[in-house]
mmCIF file of C-alpha atoms in Angstrom:
data_model
loop_
_atom_site.group_PDB
_atom_site.id
_atom_site.type_symbol
_atom_site.label_atom_id
_atom_site.label_comp_id
_atom_site.label_asym_id
_atom_site.label_seq_id
_atom_site.Cartn_x
_atom_site.Cartn_y
_atom_site.Cartn_z
ATOM 1 C CA MET A 1 21.316 -3.206 -20.141
ATOM 2 C CA VAL A 2 20.098 -0.518 -17.747
ATOM 3 C CA SER A 3 18.141 2.326 -19.278
ATOM 4 C CA ALA A 4 16.112 5.268 -18.051
ATOM 5 C CA THR A 5 13.042 6.644 -19.795
ATOM 6 C CA ALA A 6 10.335 9.199 -19.155
ATOM 7 C CA VAL A 7 7.143 9.393 -21.225
ATOM 8 C CA THR A 8 4.121 11.640 -20.881
ATOM 9 C CA GLY A 9 0.742 11.110 -22.465
ATOM 10 C CA THR A 10 1.073 14.399 -24.360
ATOM 11 C CA ALA A 11 4.747 14.766 -25.250
ATOM 12 C CA LEU A 12 8.244 13.680 -24.411
ATOM 13 C CA GLY A 13 9.728 15.952 -21.758
ATOM 14 C CA ALA A 14 13.340 16.947 -21.292
ATOM 15 C CA VAL A 15 14.862 15.894 -17.977
ATOM 16 C CA VAL A 16 16.211 19.020 -16.331
ATOM 17 C CA ALA A 17 18.147 19.903 -13.182
ATOM 18 C CA SER A 18 18.293 17.516 -10.269
ATOM 19 C CA LEU A 19 16.112 17.665 -7.167
ATOM 20 C CA LEU A 20 18.535 19.728 -5.111
ATOM 21 C CA ALA A 21 20.126 21.849 -7.826
ATOM 22 C CA ALA A 22 18.636 25.220 -6.829
ATOM 23 C CA PRO A 23 17.216 26.935 -3.772
ATOM 24 C CA ALA A 24 13.489 26.614 -3.206
ATOM 25 C CA GLN A 25 10.915 29.277 -3.898
ATOM 26 C CA ALA A 26 8.382 29.997 -1.200
ATOM 27 C CA VAL A 27 5.056 28.280 -1.808
ATOM 28 C CA THR A 28 1.850 29.647 -0.328
ATOM 29 C CA PRO A 29 -0.995 27.710 -1.934
ATOM 30 C CA ALA A 30 -4.591 28.674 -1.359
ATOM 31 C CA ASP A 31 -6.020 25.802 0.611
ATOM 32 C CA THR A 32 -9.397 24.719 1.858
ATOM 33 C CA HIS A 33 -9.797 22.649 5.025
ATOM 34 C CA ARG A 34 -12.361 19.857 4.716
ATOM 35 C CA ALA A 35 -14.540 18.104 7.216
ATOM 36 C CA ASP A 36 -12.371 14.983 6.971
ATOM 37 C CA GLY A 37 -9.336 16.900 8.248
ATOM 38 C CA GLY A 38 -7.465 16.904 4.944
ATOM 39 C CA ARG A 39 -6.794 19.889 2.741
ATOM 40 C CA THR A 40 -7.561 20.659 -0.879
ATOM 41 C CA VAL A 41 -4.943 22.770 -2.680
ATOM 42 C CA ALA A 42 -4.576 23.664 -6.319
ATOM 43 C CA ALA A 43 -1.931 21.165 -7.436
ATOM 44 C CA ALA A 44 1.187 22.297 -9.272
ATOM 45 C CA ALA A 45 2.300 20.336 -12.320
ATOM 46 C CA PRO A 46 4.153 17.104 -11.464
ATOM 47 C CA ASP A 47 7.898 17.553 -11.159
ATOM 48 C CA GLU A 48 9.383 14.881 -13.434
ATOM 49 C CA ALA A 49 12.979 15.924 -12.735
ATOM 50 C CA GLY A 50 12.436 15.746 -8.987
ATOM 51 C CA LEU A 51 10.721 12.388 -9.252
ATOM 52 C CA ARG A 52 13.468 11.001 -11.470
ATOM 53 C CA ALA A 53 16.088 12.106 -8.923
ATOM 54 C CA ILE A 54 14.227 10.129 -6.257
ATOM 55 C CA LEU A 55 14.059 6.990 -8.409
ATOM 56 C CA ARG A 56 17.769 7.247 -9.184
ATOM 57 C CA THR A 57 18.543 7.673 -5.493
ATOM 58 C CA ALA A 58 16.573 4.517 -4.665
ATOM 59 C CA ARG A 59 18.668 2.618 -7.213
ATOM 60 C CA ALA A 60 21.888 3.957 -5.734
ATOM 61 C CA GLN A 61 20.689 2.814 -2.309
ATOM 62 C CA GLY A 62 20.190 -0.792 -3.394
ATOM 63 C CA ALA A 63 16.980 -1.159 -5.413
ATOM 64 C CA PRO A 64 17.619 -2.910 -8.749
ATOM 65 C CA GLY A 65 14.838 -0.830 -10.283
ATOM 66 C CA ALA A 66 12.364 1.900 -9.458
ATOM 67 C CA MET A 67 9.439 3.354 -11.361
ATOM 68 C CA ALA A 68 6.570 5.786 -11.096
ATOM 69 C CA ARG A 69 3.376 6.375 -13.059
ATOM 70 C CA ILE A 70 1.275 9.516 -12.654
ATOM 71 C CA ASP A 71 -2.154 9.864 -14.217
ATOM 72 C CA ASP A 72 -2.917 13.579 -14.176
ATOM 73 C CA GLY A 73 -6.414 13.955 -15.565
ATOM 74 C CA GLY A 74 -5.577 11.746 -18.530
ATOM 75 C CA THR A 75 -2.024 12.989 -19.069
ATOM 76 C CA VAL A 76 0.195 10.077 -18.100
ATOM 77 C CA HIS A 77 3.778 10.437 -16.889
ATOM 78 C CA ARG A 78 5.909 7.285 -16.839
ATOM 79 C CA LEU A 79 9.394 7.264 -15.335
ATOM 80 C CA VAL A 80 11.636 4.239 -14.909
ATOM 81 C CA GLU A 81 15.159 3.633 -13.638
ATOM 82 C CA GLY A 82 17.044 0.359 -13.580
ATOM 83 C CA VAL A 83 15.955 -3.213 -14.163
ATOM 84 C CA ASP A 84 13.065 -5.512 -13.339
ATOM 85 C CA ASP A 85 15.300 -8.591 -13.607
ATOM 86 C CA ARG A 86 18.927 -8.617 -12.513
ATOM 87 C CA ALA A 87 19.602 -11.872 -14.352
ATOM 88 C CA THR A 88 18.537 -10.602 -17.789
ATOM 89 C CA GLY A 89 19.110 -6.874 -17.308
ATOM 90 C CA ARG A 90 15.657 -6.130 -18.702
ATOM 91 C CA THR A 91 14.604 -2.528 -18.068
ATOM 92 C CA ILE A 92 11.834 -2.106 -15.548
ATOM 93 C CA SER A 93 8.522 -0.983 -17.077
ATOM 94 C CA THR A 94 5.398 0.698 -15.772
ATOM 95 C CA ASN A 95 3.574 -2.175 -17.486
ATOM 96 C CA ASP A 96 5.192 -4.685 -15.122
ATOM 97 C CA ARG A 97 3.012 -6.560 -12.678
ATOM 98 C CA PHE A 98 4.222 -6.810 -9.085
ATOM 99 C CA ARG A 99 3.132 -7.755 -5.579
ATOM 100 C CA VAL A 100 1.381 -4.746 -4.035
ATOM 101 C CA GLY A 101 1.599 -5.903 -0.412
ATOM 102 C CA SER A 102 -0.580 -3.965 2.009
ATOM 103 C CA VAL A 103 -2.267 -1.966 -0.743
ATOM 104 C CA THR A 104 -4.420 -5.137 -0.687
ATOM 105 C CA LYS A 105 -5.936 -3.852 2.553
ATOM 106 C CA THR A 106 -7.799 -1.110 0.710
ATOM 107 C CA PHE A 107 -9.345 -3.676 -1.655
ATOM 108 C CA SER A 108 -10.468 -5.761 1.330
ATOM 109 C CA ALA A 109 -11.950 -2.708 3.040
ATOM 110 C CA VAL A 110 -13.855 -1.766 -0.127
ATOM 111 C CA VAL A 111 -15.503 -5.207 -0.282
ATOM 112 C CA LEU A 112 -16.572 -5.006 3.367
ATOM 113 C CA LEU A 113 -17.941 -1.476 2.948
ATOM 114 C CA GLN A 114 -19.925 -2.648 -0.061
ATOM 115 C CA LEU A 115 -21.358 -5.354 2.206
ATOM 116 C CA VAL A 116 -22.321 -2.613 4.677
ATOM 117 C CA ASP A 117 -24.141 -0.863 1.825
ATOM 118 C CA GLU A 118 -25.952 -4.130 1.100
ATOM 119 C CA GLY A 119 -27.076 -4.520 4.709
ATOM 120 C CA ALA A 120 -25.012 -7.659 5.322
ATOM 121 C CA LEU A 121 -22.638 -6.043 7.816
ATOM 122 C CA LYS A 122 -22.580 -3.283 10.427
ATOM 123 C CA LEU A 123 -19.339 -1.512 11.209
ATOM 124 C CA ASP A 124 -20.009 -1.139 14.918
ATOM 125 C CA LYS A 125 -21.090 -4.726 15.520
ATOM 126 C CA PRO A 126 -18.582 -7.048 17.221
ATOM 127 C CA VAL A 127 -16.568 -9.255 14.884
ATOM 128 C CA ASN A 128 -17.758 -12.211 16.974
ATOM 129 C CA THR A 129 -21.315 -11.475 15.842
ATOM 130 C CA TYR A 130 -20.312 -12.713 12.397
ATOM 131 C CA LEU A 131 -17.464 -15.069 13.351
ATOM 132 C CA PRO A 132 -18.605 -16.504 16.699
ATOM 133 C CA GLY A 133 -15.804 -17.224 19.144
ATOM 134 C CA LEU A 134 -13.013 -16.103 16.832
ATOM 135 C CA LEU A 135 -11.700 -13.276 19.017
ATOM 136 C CA PRO A 136 -11.202 -13.220 22.788
ATOM 137 C CA ASP A 137 -13.012 -9.913 23.279
ATOM 138 C CA ASP A 138 -16.575 -9.204 22.165
ATOM 139 C CA ARG A 139 -15.821 -5.483 22.229
ATOM 140 C CA ILE A 140 -13.685 -5.703 19.070
ATOM 141 C CA THR A 141 -15.857 -4.346 16.275
ATOM 142 C CA VAL A 142 -15.538 -4.459 12.499
ATOM 143 C CA ARG A 143 -14.644 -0.753 12.576
ATOM 144 C CA HIS A 144 -11.826 -1.442 15.047
ATOM 145 C CA VAL A 145 -10.406 -4.089 12.714
ATOM 146 C CA LEU A 146 -10.542 -1.894 9.594
ATOM 147 C CA SER A 147 -8.961 1.064 11.390
ATOM 148 C CA HIS A 148 -6.175 -0.914 13.156
ATOM 149 C CA ARG A 149 -7.651 -0.141 16.575
ATOM 150 C CA SER A 150 -8.528 -3.696 17.614
ATOM 151 C CA GLY A 151 -5.401 -4.276 19.695
ATOM 152 C CA LEU A 152 -4.764 -7.592 17.921
ATOM 153 C CA TYR A 153 -1.039 -8.376 17.880
ATOM 154 C CA ASP A 154 0.665 -8.457 14.471
ATOM 155 C CA TYR A 155 1.978 -12.007 14.020
ATOM 156 C CA THR A 156 4.417 -10.816 11.329
ATOM 157 C CA ASN A 157 6.571 -9.212 14.042
ATOM 158 C CA ASP A 158 7.641 -12.713 15.054
ATOM 159 C CA MET A 159 7.424 -14.346 11.619
ATOM 160 C CA PHE A 160 9.785 -11.789 10.063
ATOM 161 C CA ALA A 161 11.944 -10.717 12.997
ATOM 162 C CA ARG A 162 14.721 -11.912 10.698
ATOM 163 C CA SER A 163 13.704 -10.966 7.185
ATOM 164 C CA VAL A 164 15.449 -13.547 5.014
ATOM 165 C CA SER A 165 15.294 -16.627 7.235
ATOM 166 C CA GLY A 166 11.723 -15.748 8.213
ATOM 167 C CA PHE A 167 10.743 -15.387 4.576
ATOM 168 C CA GLU A 168 12.391 -18.639 3.503
ATOM 169 C CA ALA A 169 10.518 -20.470 6.284
ATOM 170 C CA VAL A 170 7.151 -19.422 4.837
ATOM 171 C CA ARG A 171 7.919 -18.850 1.142
ATOM 172 C CA ASN A 172 6.125 -22.031 0.044
ATOM 173 C CA LYS A 173 3.871 -22.507 3.053
ATOM 174 C CA VAL A 174 0.069 -22.343 2.878
ATOM 175 C CA PHE A 175 -1.724 -21.050 5.969
ATOM 176 C CA THR A 176 -5.402 -20.926 6.768
ATOM 177 C CA TYR A 177 -6.823 -17.689 8.089
ATOM 178 C CA ARG A 178 -7.335 -19.343 11.455
ATOM 179 C CA ASP A 179 -3.670 -20.392 11.536
ATOM 180 C CA LEU A 180 -2.682 -16.739 11.281
ATOM 181 C CA VAL A 181 -5.211 -15.563 13.858
ATOM 182 C CA ARG A 182 -3.942 -18.202 16.277
ATOM 183 C CA LEU A 183 -0.396 -16.878 15.867
ATOM 184 C CA SER A 184 -1.678 -13.436 16.831
ATOM 185 C CA LEU A 185 -3.721 -14.595 19.797
ATOM 186 C CA ALA A 186 -0.718 -16.407 21.254
ATOM 187 C CA LYS A 187 0.595 -12.948 22.187
ATOM 188 C CA PRO A 188 -0.933 -10.264 24.423
ATOM 189 C CA ARG A 189 -3.016 -7.619 22.738
ATOM 190 C CA THR A 190 -1.419 -4.226 22.222
ATOM 191 C CA ASN A 191 -4.299 -2.137 23.611
ATOM 192 C CA ALA A 192 -7.955 -2.272 24.552
ATOM 193 C CA PRO A 193 -10.421 -2.238 21.634
ATOM 194 C CA GLY A 194 -10.712 1.271 20.211
ATOM 195 C CA ALA A 195 -8.111 2.748 22.562
ATOM 196 C CA ALA A 196 -5.294 3.371 20.082
ATOM 197 C CA TYR A 197 -4.059 2.887 16.541
ATOM 198 C CA SER A 198 -1.657 -0.055 16.249
ATOM 199 C CA TYR A 199 -0.991 -1.352 12.735
ATOM 200 C CA SER A 200 -1.505 -5.116 12.512
ATOM 201 C CA ASN A 201 -1.814 -7.480 9.563
ATOM 202 C CA THR A 202 -4.018 -9.637 11.775
ATOM 203 C CA ASN A 203 -6.821 -7.105 11.341
ATOM 204 C CA PHE A 204 -7.035 -7.690 7.615
ATOM 205 C CA VAL A 205 -6.771 -11.443 7.966
ATOM 206 C CA VAL A 206 -9.949 -11.070 10.031
ATOM 207 C CA ALA A 207 -11.331 -8.866 7.237
ATOM 208 C CA GLY A 208 -10.781 -11.693 4.764
ATOM 209 C CA MET A 209 -12.573 -14.103 7.050
ATOM 210 C CA LEU A 210 -15.527 -11.725 7.257
ATOM 211 C CA ILE A 211 -15.690 -11.421 3.472
ATOM 212 C CA GLU A 212 -15.730 -15.177 2.992
ATOM 213 C CA LYS A 213 -18.234 -15.806 5.791
ATOM 214 C CA LEU A 214 -20.705 -13.140 4.674
ATOM 215 C CA THR A 215 -20.569 -13.883 0.943
ATOM 216 C CA GLY A 216 -19.976 -17.631 0.939
ATOM 217 C CA HIS A 217 -17.233 -17.035 -1.647
ATOM 218 C CA THR A 218 -13.453 -16.736 -1.594
ATOM 219 C CA VAL A 219 -11.880 -13.306 -1.395
ATOM 220 C CA ALA A 220 -10.527 -13.935 -4.909
ATOM 221 C CA THR A 221 -14.083 -14.261 -6.230
ATOM 222 C CA GLU A 222 -15.288 -11.166 -4.408
ATOM 223 C CA TYR A 223 -12.327 -9.003 -5.483
ATOM 224 C CA GLN A 224 -12.913 -10.057 -9.071
ATOM 225 C CA LYS A 225 -16.675 -9.546 -9.059
ATOM 226 C CA ARG A 226 -16.797 -6.308 -7.089
ATOM 227 C CA ILE A 227 -13.600 -4.473 -8.116
ATOM 228 C CA PHE A 228 -11.376 -6.052 -10.775
ATOM 229 C CA THR A 229 -14.091 -6.651 -13.388
ATOM 230 C CA PRO A 230 -16.172 -3.465 -12.908
ATOM 231 C CA LEU A 231 -13.039 -1.290 -13.173
ATOM 232 C CA ASN A 232 -11.518 -3.398 -15.959
ATOM 233 C CA LEU A 233 -8.359 -4.039 -13.955
ATOM 234 C CA ALA A 234 -7.036 -6.540 -16.467
ATOM 235 C CA ASP A 235 -3.609 -6.840 -14.834
ATOM 236 C CA THR A 236 -4.783 -7.264 -11.243
ATOM 237 C CA PHE A 237 -4.950 -10.729 -9.698
ATOM 238 C CA TYR A 238 -5.342 -12.656 -6.467
ATOM 239 C CA VAL A 239 -3.613 -15.965 -7.169
ATOM 240 C CA HIS A 240 -3.065 -17.318 -3.630
ATOM 241 C CA PRO A 241 -1.845 -19.983 -3.008
ATOM 242 C CA SER A 242 -0.067 -20.069 -6.381
ATOM 243 C CA ALA A 243 3.511 -18.811 -6.003
ATOM 244 C CA ALA A 244 3.924 -17.332 -9.486
ATOM 245 C CA ILE A 245 3.114 -13.888 -10.868
ATOM 246 C CA PRO A 246 1.452 -14.373 -14.270
ATOM 247 C CA GLY A 247 2.685 -12.499 -17.345
ATOM 248 C CA ARG A 248 5.398 -9.863 -17.525
ATOM 249 C CA HIS A 249 6.398 -8.820 -14.034
ATOM 250 C CA ALA A 250 9.125 -7.224 -11.982
ATOM 251 C CA GLN A 251 11.297 -9.593 -9.999
ATOM 252 C CA GLY A 252 11.385 -8.765 -6.286
ATOM 253 C CA TYR A 253 14.653 -8.664 -4.346
ATOM 254 C CA LEU A 254 14.834 -8.970 -0.571
ATOM 255 C CA THR A 255 17.778 -7.250 1.103
ATOM 256 C CA SER A 256 19.716 -9.523 3.429
ATOM 257 C CA ASP A 257 19.813 -8.905 7.169
ATOM 258 C CA THR A 258 23.608 -9.251 6.937
ATOM 259 C CA ALA A 259 25.393 -6.186 5.614
ATOM 260 C CA GLY A 260 27.202 -6.918 2.356
ATOM 261 C CA ALA A 261 25.318 -10.131 1.602
ATOM 262 C CA GLY A 262 23.643 -10.496 -1.780
ATOM 263 C CA LEU A 263 20.020 -9.753 -2.583
ATOM 264 C CA VAL A 264 17.570 -12.672 -2.396
ATOM 265 C CA ASN A 265 15.126 -13.125 -5.288
ATOM 266 C CA SER A 266 11.806 -13.286 -3.451
ATOM 267 C CA THR A 267 9.446 -13.146 -6.424
ATOM 268 C CA LYS A 268 8.043 -16.647 -6.154
ATOM 269 C CA GLN A 269 6.102 -17.143 -2.938
ATOM 270 C CA THR A 270 2.607 -18.134 -1.897
ATOM 271 C CA ALA A 271 2.147 -14.867 0.047
ATOM 272 C CA SER A 272 -0.024 -17.068 2.243
ATOM 273 C CA TRP A 273 1.284 -15.296 5.328
ATOM 274 C CA ALA A 274 -0.567 -12.195 4.031
ATOM 275 C CA GLN A 275 -3.635 -13.270 2.010
ATOM 276 C CA SER A 276 -6.358 -10.587 2.351
ATOM 277 C CA ALA A 277 -3.826 -8.373 4.140
ATOM 278 C CA GLY A 278 -1.311 -8.304 1.301
ATOM 279 C CA ALA A 279 -1.442 -10.863 -1.545
ATOM 280 C CA ILE A 280 -2.833 -8.922 -4.537
ATOM 281 C CA ILE A 281 -0.744 -8.523 -7.722
ATOM 282 C CA SER A 282 -1.259 -5.439 -9.905
ATOM 283 C CA THR A 283 0.330 -2.734 -12.088
ATOM 284 C CA PRO A 284 0.768 1.042 -11.750
ATOM 285 C CA HIS A 285 -2.035 1.639 -14.273
ATOM 286 C CA ASP A 286 -4.510 -0.530 -12.396
ATOM 287 C CA LEU A 287 -3.671 0.946 -8.991
ATOM 288 C CA ASP A 288 -4.041 4.475 -10.366
ATOM 289 C CA VAL A 289 -7.456 3.528 -11.777
ATOM 290 C CA PHE A 290 -8.518 1.840 -8.526
ATOM 291 C CA PHE A 291 -7.685 4.699 -6.176
ATOM 292 C CA SER A 292 -9.079 7.320 -8.534
ATOM 293 C CA ALA A 293 -12.367 5.401 -8.775
ATOM 294 C CA LEU A 294 -12.478 4.935 -5.004
ATOM 295 C CA LEU A 295 -12.077 8.618 -4.153
ATOM 296 C CA ARG A 296 -14.526 9.592 -6.914
ATOM 297 C CA GLY A 297 -17.186 7.498 -5.167
ATOM 298 C CA LYS A 298 -17.445 4.811 -7.845
ATOM 299 C CA LEU A 299 -17.082 1.826 -5.512
ATOM 300 C CA MET A 300 -19.459 2.516 -2.629
ATOM 301 C CA SER A 301 -22.113 4.927 -1.425
ATOM 302 C CA ALA A 302 -21.217 8.439 -0.315
ATOM 303 C CA ASP A 303 -22.103 7.479 3.266
ATOM 304 C CA ARG A 304 -19.694 4.543 3.233
ATOM 305 C CA LEU A 305 -16.915 6.638 1.709
ATOM 306 C CA THR A 306 -17.476 9.139 4.509
ATOM 307 C CA GLN A 307 -17.044 6.313 7.013
ATOM 308 C CA MET A 308 -13.887 5.153 5.226
ATOM 309 C CA THR A 309 -12.398 8.634 5.595
ATOM 310 C CA LYS A 310 -13.001 9.108 9.316
ATOM 311 C CA TRP A 311 -9.400 9.432 10.401
ATOM 312 C CA THR A 312 -7.279 8.356 13.336
ATOM 313 C CA ARG A 313 -4.120 10.459 13.548
ATOM 314 C CA VAL A 314 -0.991 8.270 13.295
ATOM 315 C CA ASN A 315 1.687 10.980 13.254
ATOM 316 C CA SER A 316 2.166 14.551 12.066
ATOM 317 C CA THR A 317 1.768 13.651 8.373
ATOM 318 C CA THR A 318 -0.292 10.438 8.365
ATOM 319 C CA SER A 319 -3.821 9.458 9.356
ATOM 320 C CA TYR A 320 -5.636 6.156 8.905
ATOM 321 C CA GLY A 321 -9.294 5.601 8.062
ATOM 322 C CA LEU A 322 -10.825 2.231 7.197
ATOM 323 C CA GLY A 323 -8.195 0.461 5.117
ATOM 324 C CA LEU A 324 -7.079 3.820 3.743
ATOM 325 C CA ARG A 325 -4.178 6.157 4.524
ATOM 326 C CA ARG A 326 -4.161 9.934 4.275
ATOM 327 C CA ARG A 327 -0.844 11.691 3.783
ATOM 328 C CA ASP A 328 -0.568 15.465 4.355
ATOM 329 C CA LEU A 329 2.154 16.865 2.117
ATOM 330 C CA SER A 330 4.391 19.887 2.617
ATOM 331 C CA CYS A 331 2.516 21.970 0.026
ATOM 332 C CA GLY A 332 -0.781 21.579 1.882
ATOM 333 C CA ILE A 333 -2.284 18.846 -0.308
ATOM 334 C CA SER A 334 -3.704 15.710 1.308
ATOM 335 C CA VAL A 335 -3.504 12.492 -0.707
ATOM 336 C CA TYR A 336 -5.253 9.164 -0.150
ATOM 337 C CA GLY A 337 -4.195 5.593 -0.742
ATOM 338 C CA HIS A 338 -1.972 2.969 0.842
ATOM 339 C CA THR A 339 1.596 1.814 1.126
ATOM 340 C CA GLY A 340 2.644 -1.755 0.467
ATOM 341 C CA THR A 341 5.545 -3.884 1.617
ATOM 342 C CA VAL A 342 5.937 -7.499 0.625
ATOM 343 C CA GLN A 343 9.268 -9.270 0.278
ATOM 344 C CA GLY A 344 11.044 -7.637 -2.658
ATOM 345 C CA TYR A 345 8.640 -4.755 -3.283
ATOM 346 C CA TYR A 346 7.921 -1.313 -1.854
ATOM 347 C CA THR A 347 4.754 0.334 -3.217
ATOM 348 C CA TYR A 348 3.248 3.799 -2.795
ATOM 349 C CA ALA A 349 -0.193 4.281 -4.393
ATOM 350 C CA PHE A 350 -2.053 7.546 -3.708
ATOM 351 C CA THR A 351 -4.550 9.916 -5.301
ATOM 352 C CA THR A 352 -5.977 13.370 -4.669
ATOM 353 C CA LYS A 353 -9.328 13.889 -2.957
ATOM 354 C CA ASP A 354 -11.058 14.372 -6.308
ATOM 355 C CA GLY A 355 -9.261 11.387 -7.849
ATOM 356 C CA LYS A 356 -7.925 13.513 -10.697
ATOM 357 C CA ARG A 357 -4.218 12.914 -10.065
ATOM 358 C CA SER A 358 -2.925 9.494 -9.034
ATOM 359 C CA LEU A 359 0.575 8.159 -8.408
ATOM 360 C CA THR A 360 1.878 4.628 -8.128
ATOM 361 C CA ALA A 361 5.590 4.290 -7.353
ATOM 362 C CA LEU A 362 7.537 1.053 -6.888
ATOM 363 C CA ALA A 363 11.033 -0.057 -5.932
ATOM 364 C CA ASN A 364 11.711 -3.763 -6.409
ATOM 365 C CA THR A 365 13.443 -4.352 -3.122
ATOM 366 C CA SER A 366 12.514 -4.439 0.579
ATOM 367 C CA ASN A 367 14.120 -4.740 4.024
ATOM 368 C CA ASN A 368 15.953 -1.530 3.136
ATOM 369 C CA THR A 369 14.671 1.371 5.223
ATOM 370 C CA THR A 370 16.807 3.842 3.299
ATOM 371 C CA VAL A 371 15.049 2.966 0.037
ATOM 372 C CA LEU A 372 11.670 2.963 1.810
ATOM 373 C CA ASN A 373 12.201 6.533 2.980
ATOM 374 C CA THR A 374 13.462 7.629 -0.418
ATOM 375 C CA MET A 375 10.359 6.255 -2.137
ATOM 376 C CA TYR A 376 8.158 8.016 0.434
ATOM 377 C CA ARG A 377 9.529 11.279 -0.962
ATOM 378 C CA ALA A 378 8.009 10.449 -4.390
ATOM 379 C CA LEU A 379 4.687 11.875 -3.206
ATOM 380 C CA GLU A 380 6.059 15.414 -3.062
ATOM 381 C CA PRO A 381 7.156 15.872 -6.706
ATOM 382 C CA ALA A 382 4.112 13.967 -7.931
ATOM 383 C CA PHE A 383 1.563 16.149 -6.146
ATOM 384 C CA CYS A 384 3.347 19.336 -5.027
ATOM 385 C CA GLY A 385 5.447 20.244 -8.036
ATOM 386 C CA ARG A 386 8.926 21.590 -8.601
ATOM 387 C CA SER A 387 9.159 24.487 -6.137
ATOM 388 C CA VAL A 388 8.297 22.341 -3.133
ATOM 389 C CA THR A 389 10.313 19.254 -4.000
ATOM 390 C CA ARG A 390 13.487 21.256 -4.540
ATOM 391 C CA ALA A 391 13.158 22.430 -0.941
ATOM 392 C CA LEU A 392 13.169 18.916 0.457
ATOM 393 C CA VAL A 393 16.783 18.313 1.359
ATOM 394 C CA PRO A 394 17.228 14.724 2.629
ATOM 395 C CA ASP A 395 17.411 15.621 6.319
ATOM 396 C CA ALA A 396 14.106 17.505 6.089
ATOM 397 C CA ALA A 397 12.307 14.964 3.916
ATOM 398 C CA PRO A 398 9.380 12.970 5.317
ATOM 399 C CA ARG A 399 10.263 9.559 6.703
ATOM 400 C CA GLU A 400 8.538 6.240 7.221
ATOM 401 C CA ARG A 401 8.812 4.973 10.770
ATOM 402 C CA HIS A 402 7.722 1.401 10.151
ATOM 403 C CA GLU A 403 7.109 -1.046 7.352
ATOM 404 C CA ASP A 404 3.760 -2.706 6.718
ATOM 405 C CA ILE A 405 5.143 -6.116 7.692
ATOM 406 C CA ALA A 406 6.726 -6.700 11.089
ATOM 407 C CA PRO A 407 5.916 -3.084 11.993
ATOM 408 C CA SER A 408 7.452 -3.361 15.464
ATOM 409 C CA VAL A 409 10.791 -4.645 14.177
ATOM 410 C CA THR A 410 13.508 -2.029 13.713
ATOM 411 C CA ARG A 411 15.227 -2.343 10.348
ATOM 412 C CA ARG A 412 18.578 -0.964 9.345
#
């Protein structure tokens, strides 16, 4: 049975007119430009009707289910559409665990920045200082890796040039970090160190290697000790190389490369192709808590957070820091977090600069650029409110240009 529910932490709200039902009102928020390039604007109340319309659209475009959770200063909005399991018809829930994909990169960056605070690592030292001989260029620094400016080729472009066959080839495979780095180094680098932003999963494989070399522990141990336990993220796990998601979880469904072919259940996988670049499992609650704590300065020193939020412009609406994205929304608000793509799951997890409003949105499908772009639009009703989101007709809505896996491969 497919059902749709919306719950707030204060009261049940009536679902009103759809996203495009009425013309937009002009919005001229008072905004303050900050040193980090983002903007602080007084946020309007979240637009539940607009957000629900987006989730329903994602379902109509091929996602079995879609959900969103907003924590707005303790008032929690939960919206769900569709199912987390096509076989049983169970309604998707904001309590479901799921694979967060590249949101993992922010966790990895936090651990390394904590190590900078502890004096074990310097951002502008070459990676080869800590991992001798790993990379072919001593100019590639830790900062270059964390900001996707190393020039290291993304091996997932080849691994997942064909989504389904590529996935099935690695679904149960276990790689070492060095296996993945070797796949990258078999191809020419994309640019000189520091010369340009070029998103690459290889960078955060190297980040995982740095964590394990500097601490003498697995990334699983360091995530748990430094982030999961201190923040009480009881539903967040790093289970690699186990292929199962523990407890109640949303099934993930990979869209076929062949039009009209059925969805592929991609839930069970080692995620070994991703590891410290994309293998964490979590829930909307835990991701909201994590990003809120991060931007509130609870996970590292103020100096390190300043370093994390030194931005490289990616496009007109997106900048990248150290394992952290900034999105500039149409209402003038800047939000901070990460996107995540792993087979069967699209994740958006973002918070405001003060950490007081956080959104996690999920669709349990992937290899579907239409759904990806629809879910991108969830940021607007969550942070900008009703007047702005009703102005975003589909042709004017923000769009993702690439996924977080195989970013150079054009998807349909």
